[in-house]
Short mmCIF file of C-alpha atoms in Angstrom, two decimals:
data_model
loop_
_atom_site.label_atom_id
_atom_site.label_comp_id
_atom_site.label_asym_id
_atom_site.label_seq_id
_atom_site.Cartn_x
_atom_site.Cartn_y
_atom_site.Cartn_z
CA UNK A 1465 199.55 -48.79 -43.41
CA UNK A 1466 199.02 -45.09 -42.78
CA UNK A 1467 195.41 -43.88 -42.64
CA UNK A 1468 195.13 -40.27 -43.80
CA UNK A 1469 192.56 -37.50 -43.86
CA UNK A 1470 193.33 -34.40 -45.91
CA UNK A 1471 191.77 -31.19 -44.60
CA UNK A 1472 192.09 -27.60 -45.71
CA UNK A 1473 191.19 -24.45 -43.79
CA UNK A 1474 188.38 -22.94 -45.82
CA UNK A 1475 186.68 -22.69 -49.16
CA UNK A 1476 188.02 -20.19 -51.64
CA UNK A 1477 190.38 -20.22 -54.58
CA UNK A 1478 194.08 -20.20 -55.26
CA UNK A 1479 196.04 -17.11 -56.27
CA UNK A 1480 197.89 -16.62 -59.52
CA UNK A 1481 197.06 -16.83 -63.19
CA UNK A 1482 195.64 -20.38 -63.13
CA UNK A 1483 193.06 -19.95 -60.40
CA UNK A 1484 191.16 -22.96 -59.17
CA UNK A 1485 188.98 -23.73 -56.17
CA UNK A 1486 190.61 -24.80 -52.92
CA UNK A 1487 188.59 -27.99 -53.17
CA UNK A 1488 190.05 -28.85 -56.58
CA UNK A 1489 193.59 -27.81 -55.63
CA UNK A 1490 193.70 -29.81 -52.38
CA UNK A 1491 192.04 -32.86 -53.90
CA UNK A 1492 194.65 -32.93 -56.66
CA UNK A 1493 197.44 -32.42 -54.11
CA UNK A 1494 196.04 -35.23 -51.92
CA UNK A 1495 195.75 -37.58 -54.87
CA UNK A 1496 199.36 -36.87 -55.88
CA UNK A 1497 200.65 -37.35 -52.33
CA UNK A 1498 198.99 -40.76 -52.12
CA UNK A 1499 200.18 -41.67 -55.61
CA UNK A 1500 203.79 -40.70 -54.85
CA UNK A 1501 204.00 -42.36 -51.45
CA UNK A 1502 202.24 -45.60 -52.39
CA UNK A 1503 203.79 -46.01 -55.83
CA UNK A 1504 206.58 -48.51 -56.21
CA UNK A 1505 209.89 -46.84 -57.00
CA UNK A 1506 213.39 -48.20 -57.48
CA UNK A 1507 213.67 -48.76 -53.72
CA UNK A 1508 210.16 -50.12 -53.28
CA UNK A 1509 207.15 -48.45 -51.72
CA UNK A 1510 207.62 -45.56 -49.30
CA UNK A 1511 204.31 -46.03 -47.41
CA UNK A 1512 201.02 -47.79 -47.81
CA UNK A 1513 198.48 -44.97 -47.47
CA UNK A 1514 194.76 -45.43 -47.01
CA UNK A 1515 192.40 -42.52 -47.64
CA UNK A 1516 189.23 -44.39 -46.61
CA UNK A 1517 188.76 -42.28 -43.46
CA UNK A 1518 187.29 -39.59 -45.68
CA UNK A 1519 183.96 -38.12 -44.73
CA UNK A 1520 180.71 -39.74 -45.77
CA UNK A 1521 181.70 -42.51 -48.17
CA UNK A 1522 184.42 -43.95 -50.37
CA UNK A 1523 183.48 -41.68 -53.27
CA UNK A 1524 183.70 -38.49 -51.22
CA UNK A 1525 186.54 -36.10 -52.10
CA UNK A 1526 189.96 -36.98 -50.68
CA UNK A 1527 190.34 -33.48 -49.22
CA UNK A 1528 187.55 -31.54 -47.55
CA UNK A 1529 187.30 -28.27 -45.71
CA UNK A 1530 187.71 -28.32 -41.97
CA UNK A 1531 184.17 -26.94 -41.59
CA UNK A 1532 182.74 -29.80 -43.69
CA UNK A 1533 184.74 -32.36 -41.69
CA UNK A 1534 183.45 -30.95 -38.42
CA UNK A 1535 179.89 -31.05 -39.78
CA UNK A 1536 180.40 -34.69 -40.81
CA UNK A 1537 181.72 -35.63 -37.37
CA UNK A 1538 178.65 -34.03 -35.77
CA UNK A 1539 176.21 -35.65 -38.23
CA UNK A 1540 175.78 -38.94 -36.38
CA UNK A 1541 176.71 -40.81 -39.58
CA UNK A 1542 180.32 -41.64 -38.67
CA UNK A 1543 180.96 -45.41 -38.71
CA UNK A 1544 182.41 -46.78 -35.48
CA UNK A 1545 185.61 -47.92 -37.22
CA UNK A 1546 186.34 -44.28 -38.12
CA UNK A 1547 186.21 -43.34 -34.44
CA UNK A 1548 188.75 -46.09 -33.82
CA UNK A 1549 191.00 -44.60 -36.48
CA UNK A 1550 190.64 -41.12 -34.96
CA UNK A 1551 192.04 -42.42 -31.65
CA UNK A 1552 195.45 -42.50 -33.36
CA UNK A 1553 195.01 -39.19 -35.18
CA UNK A 1554 197.98 -36.86 -35.45
CA UNK A 1555 198.12 -33.59 -37.36
CA UNK A 1556 201.31 -33.67 -39.40
CA UNK A 1557 201.21 -30.35 -41.21
CA UNK A 1558 199.55 -26.95 -41.03
CA UNK A 1559 199.65 -23.65 -39.24
CA UNK A 1560 199.53 -23.96 -35.45
CA UNK A 1561 196.06 -22.39 -35.30
CA UNK A 1562 194.71 -24.93 -37.80
CA UNK A 1563 196.45 -27.85 -36.11
CA UNK A 1564 194.95 -26.87 -32.76
CA UNK A 1565 191.49 -26.57 -34.29
CA UNK A 1566 191.73 -30.03 -35.92
CA UNK A 1567 192.92 -31.58 -32.65
CA UNK A 1568 190.04 -29.96 -30.76
CA UNK A 1569 187.47 -31.13 -33.33
CA UNK A 1570 188.76 -34.72 -33.23
CA UNK A 1571 188.95 -34.72 -29.43
CA UNK A 1572 185.36 -33.45 -29.20
CA UNK A 1573 184.16 -36.11 -31.67
CA UNK A 1574 185.85 -38.86 -29.66
CA UNK A 1575 184.33 -37.60 -26.41
CA UNK A 1576 180.86 -37.83 -27.95
CA UNK A 1577 181.37 -41.13 -29.77
CA UNK A 1578 178.24 -43.30 -29.55
CA UNK A 1579 178.83 -46.35 -27.38
#
């Protein structure tokens, strides 16, 4: 399966006539991505995706801001199995500045993982 974490750059709201918070927008987008990739279509399932690497607990939002994720990683509350999952972490989409920041945050968290 494919373990995923959905992060967005910062809090705020979308543009246009139907404005919504970034949190709401990216959580809906994340939910739809998981639904579309894990659903069974005429050719079977595309991927088995697991969103359980999310910050804090299973009932936390699917998508969180990068600042909140960094705060979570520095909280001392990260289960060891999440560190193991982060060892394989790859950023698959985003602006180069954001990708670099995510990679640096994950690298720093892994360097300070409790033994």
